[in-house]
Coordinates of N, CA and C and ligand atoms in Angstrom, one line a residue:
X30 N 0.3 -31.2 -13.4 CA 1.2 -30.0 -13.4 C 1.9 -29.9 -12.1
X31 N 2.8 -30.8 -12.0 CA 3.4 -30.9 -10.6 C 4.7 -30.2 -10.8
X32 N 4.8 -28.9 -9.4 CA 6.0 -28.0 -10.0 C 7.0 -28.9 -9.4
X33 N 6.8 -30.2 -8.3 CA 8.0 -30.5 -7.7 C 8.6 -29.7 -6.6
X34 N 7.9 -28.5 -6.5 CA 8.3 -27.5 -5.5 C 8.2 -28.0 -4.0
X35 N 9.2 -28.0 -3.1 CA 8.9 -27.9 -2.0 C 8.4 -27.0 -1.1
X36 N 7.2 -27.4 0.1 CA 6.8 -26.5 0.7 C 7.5 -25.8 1.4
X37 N 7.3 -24.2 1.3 CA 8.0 -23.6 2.5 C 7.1 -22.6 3.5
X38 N 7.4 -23.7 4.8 CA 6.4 -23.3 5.7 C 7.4 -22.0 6.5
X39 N 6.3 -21.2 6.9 CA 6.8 -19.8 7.0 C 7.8 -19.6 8.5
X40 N 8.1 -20.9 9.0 CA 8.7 -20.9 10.1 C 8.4 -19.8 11.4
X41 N 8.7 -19.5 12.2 CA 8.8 -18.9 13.6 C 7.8 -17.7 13.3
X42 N 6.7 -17.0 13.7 CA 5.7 -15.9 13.8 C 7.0 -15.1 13.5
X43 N 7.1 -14.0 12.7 CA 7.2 -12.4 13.2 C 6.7 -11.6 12.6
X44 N 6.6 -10.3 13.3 CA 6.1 -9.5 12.7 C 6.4 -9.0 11.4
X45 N 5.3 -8.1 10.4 CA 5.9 -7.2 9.0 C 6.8 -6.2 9.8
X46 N 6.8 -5.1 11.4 CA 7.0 -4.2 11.6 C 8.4 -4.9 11.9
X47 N 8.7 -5.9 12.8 CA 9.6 -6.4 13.1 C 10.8 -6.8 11.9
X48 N 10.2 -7.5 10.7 CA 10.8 -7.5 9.3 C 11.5 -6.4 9.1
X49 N 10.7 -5.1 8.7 CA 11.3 -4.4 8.2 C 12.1 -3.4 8.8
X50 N 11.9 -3.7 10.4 CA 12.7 -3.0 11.2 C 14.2 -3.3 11.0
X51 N 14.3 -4.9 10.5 CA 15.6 -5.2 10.7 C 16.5 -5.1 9.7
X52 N 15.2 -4.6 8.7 CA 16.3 -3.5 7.7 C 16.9 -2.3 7.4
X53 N 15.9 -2.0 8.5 CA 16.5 -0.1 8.9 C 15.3 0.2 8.1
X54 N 14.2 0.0 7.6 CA 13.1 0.4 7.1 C 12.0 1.3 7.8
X55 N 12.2 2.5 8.1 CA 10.9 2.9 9.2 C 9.4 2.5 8.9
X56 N 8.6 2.3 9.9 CA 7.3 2.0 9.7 C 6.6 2.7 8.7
X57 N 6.6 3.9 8.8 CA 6.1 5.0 8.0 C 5.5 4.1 6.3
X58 N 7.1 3.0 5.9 CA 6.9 2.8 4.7 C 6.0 1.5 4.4
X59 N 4.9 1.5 6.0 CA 3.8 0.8 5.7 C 2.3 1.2 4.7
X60 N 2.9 2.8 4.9 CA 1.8 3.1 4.1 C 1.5 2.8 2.9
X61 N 0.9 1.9 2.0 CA 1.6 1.8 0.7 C 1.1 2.8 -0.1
X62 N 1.0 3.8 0.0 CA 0.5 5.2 -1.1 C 1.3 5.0 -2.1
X63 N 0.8 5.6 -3.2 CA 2.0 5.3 -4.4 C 3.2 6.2 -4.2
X64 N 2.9 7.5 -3.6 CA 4.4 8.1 -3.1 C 5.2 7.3 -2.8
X65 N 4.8 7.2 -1.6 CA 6.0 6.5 -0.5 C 6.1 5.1 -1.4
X66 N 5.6 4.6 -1.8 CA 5.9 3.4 -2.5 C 7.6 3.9 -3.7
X67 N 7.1 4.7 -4.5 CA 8.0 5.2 -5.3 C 9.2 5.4 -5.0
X68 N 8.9 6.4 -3.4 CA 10.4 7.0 -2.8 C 10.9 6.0 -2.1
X69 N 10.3 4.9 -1.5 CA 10.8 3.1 -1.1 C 11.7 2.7 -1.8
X70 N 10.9 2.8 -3.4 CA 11.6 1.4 -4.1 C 13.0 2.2 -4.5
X71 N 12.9 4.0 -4.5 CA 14.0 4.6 -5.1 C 15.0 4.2 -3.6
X72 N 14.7 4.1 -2.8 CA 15.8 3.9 -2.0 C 16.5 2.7 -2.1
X73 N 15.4 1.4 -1.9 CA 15.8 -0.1 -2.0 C 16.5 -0.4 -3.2
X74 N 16.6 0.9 -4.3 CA 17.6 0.3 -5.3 C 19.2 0.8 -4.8
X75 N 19.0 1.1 -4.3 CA 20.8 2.0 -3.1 C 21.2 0.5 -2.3
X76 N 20.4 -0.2 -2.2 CA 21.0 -1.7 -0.8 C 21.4 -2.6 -1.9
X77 N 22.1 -3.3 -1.6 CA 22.7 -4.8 -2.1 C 21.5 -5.3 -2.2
X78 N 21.9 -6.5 -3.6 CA 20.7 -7.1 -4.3 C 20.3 -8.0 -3.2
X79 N 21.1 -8.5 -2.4 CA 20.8 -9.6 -1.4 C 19.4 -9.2 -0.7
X80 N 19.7 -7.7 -0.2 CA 18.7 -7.4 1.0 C 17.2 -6.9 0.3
X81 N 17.6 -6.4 -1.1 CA 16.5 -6.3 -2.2 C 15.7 -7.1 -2.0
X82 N 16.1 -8.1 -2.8 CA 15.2 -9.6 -2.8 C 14.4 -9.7 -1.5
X83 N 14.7 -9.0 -0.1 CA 14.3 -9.4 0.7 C 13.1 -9.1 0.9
X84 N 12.4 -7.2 0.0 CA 12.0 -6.3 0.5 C 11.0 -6.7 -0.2
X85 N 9.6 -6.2 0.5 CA 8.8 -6.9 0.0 C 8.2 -5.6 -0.8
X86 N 8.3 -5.3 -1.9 CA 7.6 -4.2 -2.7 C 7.4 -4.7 -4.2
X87 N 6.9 -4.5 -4.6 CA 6.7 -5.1 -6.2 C 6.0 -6.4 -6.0
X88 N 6.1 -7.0 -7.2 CA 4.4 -7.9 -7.4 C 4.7 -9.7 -7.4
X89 N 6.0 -10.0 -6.4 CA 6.1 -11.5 -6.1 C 5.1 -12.2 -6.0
X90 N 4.5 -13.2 -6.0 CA 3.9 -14.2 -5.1 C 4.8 -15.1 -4.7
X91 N 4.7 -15.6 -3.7 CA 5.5 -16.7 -3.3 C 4.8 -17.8 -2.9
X92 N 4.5 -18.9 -3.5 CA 3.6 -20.0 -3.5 C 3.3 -20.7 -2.4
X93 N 2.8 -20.8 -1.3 CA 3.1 -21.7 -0.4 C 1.7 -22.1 -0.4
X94 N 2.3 -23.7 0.5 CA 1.5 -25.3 0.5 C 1.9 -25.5 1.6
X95 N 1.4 -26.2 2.6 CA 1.9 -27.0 3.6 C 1.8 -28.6 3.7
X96 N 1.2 -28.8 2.3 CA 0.9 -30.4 2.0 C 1.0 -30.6 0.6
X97 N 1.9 -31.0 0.1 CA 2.3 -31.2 -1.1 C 1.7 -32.3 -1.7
X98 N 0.9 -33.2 -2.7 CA 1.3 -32.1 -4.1 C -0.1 -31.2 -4.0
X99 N 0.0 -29.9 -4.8 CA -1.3 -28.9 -4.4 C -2.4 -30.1 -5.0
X100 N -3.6 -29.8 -4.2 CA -5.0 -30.5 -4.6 C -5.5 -29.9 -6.0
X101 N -5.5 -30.9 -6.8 CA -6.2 -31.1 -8.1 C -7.5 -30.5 -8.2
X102 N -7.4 -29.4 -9.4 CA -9.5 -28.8 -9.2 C -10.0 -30.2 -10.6
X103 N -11.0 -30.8 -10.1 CA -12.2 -31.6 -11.2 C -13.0 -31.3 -11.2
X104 N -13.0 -30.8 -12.4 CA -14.5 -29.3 -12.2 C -16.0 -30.6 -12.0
X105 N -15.6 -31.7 -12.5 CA -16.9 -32.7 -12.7 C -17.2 -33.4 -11.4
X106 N -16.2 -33.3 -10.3 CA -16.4 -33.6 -9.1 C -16.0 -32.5 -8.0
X107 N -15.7 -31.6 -8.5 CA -16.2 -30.4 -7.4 C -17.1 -29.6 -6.8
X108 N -16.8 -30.0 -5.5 CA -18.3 -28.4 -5.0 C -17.7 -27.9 -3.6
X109 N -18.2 -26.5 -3.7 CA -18.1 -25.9 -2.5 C -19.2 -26.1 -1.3
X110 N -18.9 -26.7 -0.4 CA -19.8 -27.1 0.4 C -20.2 -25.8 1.3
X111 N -21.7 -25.5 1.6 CA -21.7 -24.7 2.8 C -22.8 -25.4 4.0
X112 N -22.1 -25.7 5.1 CA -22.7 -26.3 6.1 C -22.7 -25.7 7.4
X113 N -23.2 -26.8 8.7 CA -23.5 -26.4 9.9 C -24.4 -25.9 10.2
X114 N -24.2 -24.2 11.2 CA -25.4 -23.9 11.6 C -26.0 -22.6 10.2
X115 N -27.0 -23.9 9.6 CA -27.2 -23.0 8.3 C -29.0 -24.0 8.1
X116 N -29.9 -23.0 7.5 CA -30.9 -23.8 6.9 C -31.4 -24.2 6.2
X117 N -30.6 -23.9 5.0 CA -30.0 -25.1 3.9 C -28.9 -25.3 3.5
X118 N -28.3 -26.1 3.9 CA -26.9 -27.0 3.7 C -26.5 -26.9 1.9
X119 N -25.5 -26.6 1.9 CA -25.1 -26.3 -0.1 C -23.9 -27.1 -0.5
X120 N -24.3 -27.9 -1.5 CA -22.9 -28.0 -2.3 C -22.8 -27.2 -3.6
X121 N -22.3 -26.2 -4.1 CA -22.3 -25.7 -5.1 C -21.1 -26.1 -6.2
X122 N -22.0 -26.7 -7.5 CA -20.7 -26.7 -8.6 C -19.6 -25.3 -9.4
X123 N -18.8 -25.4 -9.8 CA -18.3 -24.1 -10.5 C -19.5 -23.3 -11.1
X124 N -20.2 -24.0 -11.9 CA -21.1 -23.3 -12.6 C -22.1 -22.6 -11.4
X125 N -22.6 -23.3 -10.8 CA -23.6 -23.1 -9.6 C -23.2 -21.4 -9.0
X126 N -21.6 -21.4 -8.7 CA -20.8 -20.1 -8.0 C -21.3 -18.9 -9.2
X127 N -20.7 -19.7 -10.5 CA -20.6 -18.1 -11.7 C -21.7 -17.6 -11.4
X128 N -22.5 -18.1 -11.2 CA -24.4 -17.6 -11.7 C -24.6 -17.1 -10.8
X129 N -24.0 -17.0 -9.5 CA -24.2 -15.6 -8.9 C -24.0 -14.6 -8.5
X130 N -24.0 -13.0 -7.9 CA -23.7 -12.0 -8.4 C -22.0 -11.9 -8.5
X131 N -21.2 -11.6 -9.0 CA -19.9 -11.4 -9.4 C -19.9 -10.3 -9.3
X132 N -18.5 -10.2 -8.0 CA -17.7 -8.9 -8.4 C -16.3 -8.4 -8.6
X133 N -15.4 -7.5 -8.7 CA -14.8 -7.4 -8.8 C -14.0 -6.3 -8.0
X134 N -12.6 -6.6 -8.1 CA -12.0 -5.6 -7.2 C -10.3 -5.9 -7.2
X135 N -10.1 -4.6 -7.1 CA -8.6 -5.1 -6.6 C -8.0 -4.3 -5.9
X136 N -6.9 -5.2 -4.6 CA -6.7 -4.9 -3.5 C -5.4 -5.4 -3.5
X137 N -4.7 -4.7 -2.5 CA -3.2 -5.1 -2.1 C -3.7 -6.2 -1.2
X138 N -2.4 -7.4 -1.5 CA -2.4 -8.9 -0.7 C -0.7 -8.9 -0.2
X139 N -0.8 -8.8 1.6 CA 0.4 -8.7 2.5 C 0.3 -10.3 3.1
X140 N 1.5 -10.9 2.8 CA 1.9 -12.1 3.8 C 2.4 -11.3 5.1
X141 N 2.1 -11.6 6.3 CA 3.1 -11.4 7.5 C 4.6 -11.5 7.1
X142 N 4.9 -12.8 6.3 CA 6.4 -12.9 6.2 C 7.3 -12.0 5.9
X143 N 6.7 -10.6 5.2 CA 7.2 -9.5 4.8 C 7.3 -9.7 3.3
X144 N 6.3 -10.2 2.5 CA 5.9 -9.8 1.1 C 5.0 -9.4 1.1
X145 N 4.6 -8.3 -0.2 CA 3.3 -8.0 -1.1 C 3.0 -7.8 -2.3
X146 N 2.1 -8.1 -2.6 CA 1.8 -8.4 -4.0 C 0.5 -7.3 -4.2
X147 N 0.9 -5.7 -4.7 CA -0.1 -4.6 -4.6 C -0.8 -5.1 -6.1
X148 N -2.3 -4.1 -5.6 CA -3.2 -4.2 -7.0 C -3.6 -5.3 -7.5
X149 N -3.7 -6.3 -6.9 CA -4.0 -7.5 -7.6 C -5.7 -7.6 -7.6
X150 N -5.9 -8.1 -8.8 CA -7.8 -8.0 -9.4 C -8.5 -9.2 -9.1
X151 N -9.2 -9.2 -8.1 CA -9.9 -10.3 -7.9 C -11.3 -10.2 -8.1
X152 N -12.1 -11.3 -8.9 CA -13.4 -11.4 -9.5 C -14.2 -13.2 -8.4
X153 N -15.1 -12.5 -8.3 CA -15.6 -13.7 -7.1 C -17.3 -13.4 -6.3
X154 N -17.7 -14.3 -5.3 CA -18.8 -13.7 -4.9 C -18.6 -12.9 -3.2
X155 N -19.0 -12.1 -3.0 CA -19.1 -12.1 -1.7 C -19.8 -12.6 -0.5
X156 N -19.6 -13.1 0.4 CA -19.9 -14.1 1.6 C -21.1 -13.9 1.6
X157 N -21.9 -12.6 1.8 CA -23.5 -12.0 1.9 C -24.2 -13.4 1.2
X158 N -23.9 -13.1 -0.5 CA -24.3 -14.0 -1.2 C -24.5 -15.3 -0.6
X159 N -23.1 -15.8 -0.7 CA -23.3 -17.5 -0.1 C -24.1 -17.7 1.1
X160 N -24.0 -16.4 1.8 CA -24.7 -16.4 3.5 C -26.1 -17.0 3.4
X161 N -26.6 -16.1 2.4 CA -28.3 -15.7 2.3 C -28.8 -16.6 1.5
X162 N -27.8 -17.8 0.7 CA -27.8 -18.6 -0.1 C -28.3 -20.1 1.0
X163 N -27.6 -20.2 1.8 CA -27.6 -20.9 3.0 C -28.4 -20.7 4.3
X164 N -28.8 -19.5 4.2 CA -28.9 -19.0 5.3 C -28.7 -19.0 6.8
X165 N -28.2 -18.3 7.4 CA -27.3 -18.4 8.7 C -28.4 -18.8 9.3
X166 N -28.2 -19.7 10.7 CA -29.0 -19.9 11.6 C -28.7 -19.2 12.6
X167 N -29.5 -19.0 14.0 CA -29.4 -18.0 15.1 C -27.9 -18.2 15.9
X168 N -27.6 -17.8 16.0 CA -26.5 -18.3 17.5 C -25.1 -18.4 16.5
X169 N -25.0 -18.4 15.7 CA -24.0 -18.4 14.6 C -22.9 -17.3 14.7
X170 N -21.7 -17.5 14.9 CA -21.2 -16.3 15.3 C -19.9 -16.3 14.2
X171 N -19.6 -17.7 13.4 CA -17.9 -17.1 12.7 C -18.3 -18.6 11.4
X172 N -17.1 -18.0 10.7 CA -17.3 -19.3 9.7 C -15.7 -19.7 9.5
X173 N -15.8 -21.3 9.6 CA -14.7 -22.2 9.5 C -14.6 -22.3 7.9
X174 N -13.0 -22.1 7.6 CA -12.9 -22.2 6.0 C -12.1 -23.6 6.4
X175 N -12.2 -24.2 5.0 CA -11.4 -25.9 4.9 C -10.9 -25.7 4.1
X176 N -10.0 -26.6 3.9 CA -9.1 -26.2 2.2 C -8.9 -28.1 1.5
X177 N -9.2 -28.0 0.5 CA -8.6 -29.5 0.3 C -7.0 -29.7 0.2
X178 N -6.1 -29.2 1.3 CA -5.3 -29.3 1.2 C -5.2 -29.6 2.7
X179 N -5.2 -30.7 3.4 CA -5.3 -31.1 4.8 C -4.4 -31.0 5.5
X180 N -4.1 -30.7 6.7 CA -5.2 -29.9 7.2 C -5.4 -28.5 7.1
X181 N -5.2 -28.0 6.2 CA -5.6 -25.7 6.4 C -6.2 -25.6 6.8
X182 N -7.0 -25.0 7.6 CA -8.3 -24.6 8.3 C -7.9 -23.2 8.8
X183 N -9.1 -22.3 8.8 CA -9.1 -20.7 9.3 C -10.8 -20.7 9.6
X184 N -10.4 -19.9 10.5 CA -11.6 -19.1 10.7 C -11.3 -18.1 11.1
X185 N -12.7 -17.2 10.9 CA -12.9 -15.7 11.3 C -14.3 -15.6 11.7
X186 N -14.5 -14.6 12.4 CA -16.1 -13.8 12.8 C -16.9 -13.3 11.9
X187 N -18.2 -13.9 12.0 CA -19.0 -12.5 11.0 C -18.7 -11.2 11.3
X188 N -18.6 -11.1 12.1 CA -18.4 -9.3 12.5 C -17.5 -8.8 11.2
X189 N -16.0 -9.5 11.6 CA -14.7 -9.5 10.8 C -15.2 -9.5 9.6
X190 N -16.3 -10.1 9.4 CA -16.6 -10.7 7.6 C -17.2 -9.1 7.5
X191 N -17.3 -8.9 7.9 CA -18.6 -7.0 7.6 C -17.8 -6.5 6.9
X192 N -16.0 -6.7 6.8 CA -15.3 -5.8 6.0 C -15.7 -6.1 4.4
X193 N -16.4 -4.7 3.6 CA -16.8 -4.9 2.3 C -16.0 -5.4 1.2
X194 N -14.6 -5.6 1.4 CA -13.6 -6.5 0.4 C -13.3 -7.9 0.9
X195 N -14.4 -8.8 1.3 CA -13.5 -9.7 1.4 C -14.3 -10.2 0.4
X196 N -14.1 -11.6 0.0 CA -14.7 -12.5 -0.5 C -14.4 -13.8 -1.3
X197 N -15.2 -14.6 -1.3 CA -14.4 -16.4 -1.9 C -14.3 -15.5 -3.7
X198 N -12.8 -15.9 -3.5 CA -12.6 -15.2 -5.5 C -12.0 -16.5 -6.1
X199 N -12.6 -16.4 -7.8 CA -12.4 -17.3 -8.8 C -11.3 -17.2 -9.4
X200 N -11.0 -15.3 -9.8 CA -10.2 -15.3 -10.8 C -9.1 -14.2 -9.7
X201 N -8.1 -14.8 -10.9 CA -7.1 -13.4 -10.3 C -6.6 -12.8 -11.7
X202 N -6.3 -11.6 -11.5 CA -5.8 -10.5 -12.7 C -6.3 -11.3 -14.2
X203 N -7.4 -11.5 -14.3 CA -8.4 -12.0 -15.6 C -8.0 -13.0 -15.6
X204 N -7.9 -14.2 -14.9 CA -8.1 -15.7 -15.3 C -8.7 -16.4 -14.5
X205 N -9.0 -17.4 -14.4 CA -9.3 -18.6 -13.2 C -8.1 -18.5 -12.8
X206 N -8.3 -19.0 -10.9 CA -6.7 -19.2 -10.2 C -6.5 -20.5 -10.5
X207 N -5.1 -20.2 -10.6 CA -4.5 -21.1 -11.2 C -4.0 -22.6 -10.0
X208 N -3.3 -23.3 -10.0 CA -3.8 -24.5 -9.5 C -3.0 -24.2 -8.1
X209 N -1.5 -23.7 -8.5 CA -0.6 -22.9 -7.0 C -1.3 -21.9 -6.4
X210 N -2.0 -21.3 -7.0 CA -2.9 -19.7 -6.3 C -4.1 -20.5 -5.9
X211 N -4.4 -22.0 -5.8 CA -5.7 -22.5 -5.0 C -7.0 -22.7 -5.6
X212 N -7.0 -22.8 -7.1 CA -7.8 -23.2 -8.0 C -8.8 -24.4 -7.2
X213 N -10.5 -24.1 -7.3 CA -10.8 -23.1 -8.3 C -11.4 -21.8 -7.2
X214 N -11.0 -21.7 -5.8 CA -11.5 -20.8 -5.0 C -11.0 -20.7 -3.9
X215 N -10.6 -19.6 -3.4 CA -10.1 -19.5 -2.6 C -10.5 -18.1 -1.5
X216 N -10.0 -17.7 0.0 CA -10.6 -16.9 0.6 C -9.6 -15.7 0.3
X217 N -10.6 -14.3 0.2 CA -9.4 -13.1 -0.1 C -10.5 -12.3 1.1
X218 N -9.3 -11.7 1.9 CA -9.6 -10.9 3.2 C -8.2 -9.6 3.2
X219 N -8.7 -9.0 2.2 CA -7.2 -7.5 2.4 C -6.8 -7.3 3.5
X220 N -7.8 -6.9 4.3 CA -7.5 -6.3 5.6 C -6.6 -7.1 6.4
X221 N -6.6 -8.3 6.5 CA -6.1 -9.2 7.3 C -4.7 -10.1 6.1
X222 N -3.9 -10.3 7.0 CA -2.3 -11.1 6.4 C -3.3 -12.1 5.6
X223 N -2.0 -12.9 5.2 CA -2.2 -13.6 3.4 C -3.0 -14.9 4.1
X224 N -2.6 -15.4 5.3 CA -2.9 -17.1 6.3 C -3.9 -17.0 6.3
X225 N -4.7 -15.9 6.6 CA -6.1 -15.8 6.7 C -7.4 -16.2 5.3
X226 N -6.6 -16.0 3.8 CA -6.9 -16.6 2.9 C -6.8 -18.1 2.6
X227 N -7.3 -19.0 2.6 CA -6.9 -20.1 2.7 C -7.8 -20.6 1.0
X228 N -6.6 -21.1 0.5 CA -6.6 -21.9 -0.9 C -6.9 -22.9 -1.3
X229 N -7.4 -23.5 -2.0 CA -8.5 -24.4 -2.7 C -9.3 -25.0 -1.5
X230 N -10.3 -24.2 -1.4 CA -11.5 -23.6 -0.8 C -12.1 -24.7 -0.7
X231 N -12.7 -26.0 0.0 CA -14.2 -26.4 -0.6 C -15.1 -26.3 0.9
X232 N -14.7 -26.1 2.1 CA -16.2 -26.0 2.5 C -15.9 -24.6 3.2
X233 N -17.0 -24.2 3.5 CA -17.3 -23.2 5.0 C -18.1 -23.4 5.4
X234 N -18.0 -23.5 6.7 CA -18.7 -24.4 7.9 C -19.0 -23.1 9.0
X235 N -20.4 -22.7 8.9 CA -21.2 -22.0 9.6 C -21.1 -22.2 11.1
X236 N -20.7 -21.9 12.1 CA -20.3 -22.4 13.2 C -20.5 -21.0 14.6
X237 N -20.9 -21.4 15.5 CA -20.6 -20.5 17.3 C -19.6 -20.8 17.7
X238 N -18.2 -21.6 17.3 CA -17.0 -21.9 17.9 C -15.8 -20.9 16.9
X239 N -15.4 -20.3 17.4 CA -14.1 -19.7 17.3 C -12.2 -20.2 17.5
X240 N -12.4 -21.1 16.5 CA -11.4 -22.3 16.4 C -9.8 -21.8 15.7
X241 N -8.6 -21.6 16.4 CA -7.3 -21.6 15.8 C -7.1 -22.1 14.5
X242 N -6.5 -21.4 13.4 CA -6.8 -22.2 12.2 C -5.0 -22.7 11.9
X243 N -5.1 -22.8 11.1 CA -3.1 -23.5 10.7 C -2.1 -23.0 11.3
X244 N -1.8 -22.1 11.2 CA -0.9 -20.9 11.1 C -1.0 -20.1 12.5
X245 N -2.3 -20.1 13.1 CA -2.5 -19.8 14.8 C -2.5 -21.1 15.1
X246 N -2.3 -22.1 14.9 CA -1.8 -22.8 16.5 C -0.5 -23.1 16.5
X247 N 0.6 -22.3 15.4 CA 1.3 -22.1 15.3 C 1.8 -20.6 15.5
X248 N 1.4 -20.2 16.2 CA 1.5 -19.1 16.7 C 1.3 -17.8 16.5
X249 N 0.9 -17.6 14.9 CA -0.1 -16.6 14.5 C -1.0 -15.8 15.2
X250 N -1.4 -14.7 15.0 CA -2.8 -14.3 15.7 C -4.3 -14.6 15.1
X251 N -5.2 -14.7 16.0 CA -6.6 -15.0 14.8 C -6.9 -13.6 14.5
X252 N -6.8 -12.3 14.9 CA -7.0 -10.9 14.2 C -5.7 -11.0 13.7
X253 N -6.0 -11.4 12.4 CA -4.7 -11.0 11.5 C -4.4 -9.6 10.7
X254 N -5.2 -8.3 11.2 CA -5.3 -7.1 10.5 C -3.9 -6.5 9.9
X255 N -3.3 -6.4 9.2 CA -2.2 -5.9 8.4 C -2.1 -4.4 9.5
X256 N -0.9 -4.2 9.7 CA -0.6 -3.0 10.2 C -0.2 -1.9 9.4
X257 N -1.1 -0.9 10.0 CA -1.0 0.5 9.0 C -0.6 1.5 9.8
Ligands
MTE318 N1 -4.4 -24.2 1.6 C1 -3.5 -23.2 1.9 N2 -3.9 -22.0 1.9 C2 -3.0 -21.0 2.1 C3 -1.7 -21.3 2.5 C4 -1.3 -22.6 2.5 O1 -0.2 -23.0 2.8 N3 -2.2 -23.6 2.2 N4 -0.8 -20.3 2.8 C5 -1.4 -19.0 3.2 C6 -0.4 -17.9 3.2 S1 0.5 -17.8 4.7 C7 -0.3 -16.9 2.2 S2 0.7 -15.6 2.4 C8 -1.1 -17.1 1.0 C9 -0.1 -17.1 -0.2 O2 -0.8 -17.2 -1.4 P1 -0.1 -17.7 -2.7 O3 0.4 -19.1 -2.4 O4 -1.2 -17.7 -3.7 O5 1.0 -16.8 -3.0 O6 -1.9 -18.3 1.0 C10 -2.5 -18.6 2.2 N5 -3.4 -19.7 2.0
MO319 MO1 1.6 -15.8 4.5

């Protein structure tokens, strides 16, 4: 299922505030309330379609890869690895993930680039689980995500992980993700820009090093918290 799409890497850091400054957008209409959402989109229909397209409201995704062609899920040779400072080391199959507790939820998902894609339903485990599954070792302070799509790498802090929405998710809005959305797992962190999600998931690596992941050593921030 190869779309042939080329990657588009998000070029030069800027801000969402900066984005929408440059469209005469006040910050205000960071709040996404459904009001202000409403009285947004009634305005954004007043601008030329050009600058429309630009605005990030309503339910785009916009696919990005930075290593083309996206990695292939084989459910018969897949596992999600969990390693490092852990005391027992895991590869888990798809089946291995379902069977444990599942939840659900849906949350607005912001690229920095200046898109979002509100309300979207994600079904998946939360980190706790995999944590206590593996169990963390002492001195452990953040966990490295990998992606089979070389090289993506992220990390973030346990601390950071405390936020109660994040979690490795299966499905989005009732299905498995699909093979562009990072099939068969991938990281969902609301609170924090879209980079910080990193797509077809296979290890997390238990770790005391706090390492730049794709997108920060490109000049990204590692607190990627969405601005409100
Ligand atoms: N492996 C991988 N994960 C990734 C990316 C990527 O290029 N490769 N891009 C990130 C960025 S910047 C965003 S905004 C989201 C986009 O998710 P989507 O491609 O499903 O729309 O994926 C994130 N995870
Ligand atoms: Mo992004």
């Amino acid at each position: 299922m190869d779309t042939g799409e080329t990657p588009r890497p998000e070029g030069r850091p800027f801000g969402r505030r900066a984005f929408l400054g440059a469209l005469g957008v006040g910050a205000t209409s960071l709040v996404w309330g459904d009001k202000a959402l409403q009285l947004f989109q009634g305005a954004t229909n007043k601008l030329p379609a050009s600058v429309r397209a630009a605005i990030p409201v309503g339910g785009e995704w916009r696919i990005y890869a930075i290593n083309l062609p996206y990695p292939r899920f084989d459910e018969a040779s897949w596992s999600l690895t969990i390693d490092g400072l852990v005391e027992r080391p895991q590869r888990l199959t798809m089946p291995d993930l379902r069977r444990l507790a599942q939840v659900d939820q849906t949350s607005d998902f912001h690229c920095v680039t200046g898109w979002s894609v509100l309300g979207v339903k994600w079904r998946g485990v939360r980190f706790a689980e995999l944590l206590d599954l593996a169990g963390v070792r002492e001195g452990a302070t953040a966990l490295k995500f990998t992606s089979a799509e070389v090289p993506y790498v992220d990390t973030i802090t346990l601390k950071q992980l405390e936020a109660p929405d994040a979690m490795v998710a299966f499905d989005m809005d009732g299905k498995p993700l699909t093979r562009e959305h990072g099939a068969p797992a991938r990281v969902v962190i609301p609170k924090m820009y879209g980079y910080k999600g990193v797509k077809w998931l296979n290890r997390i690596t238990v770790t005391d090093t706090v390492s730049d992941g794709y997108w920060e050593q490109r000049g990204y921030s590692r607190d990627a918290y969405v601005e409100s």
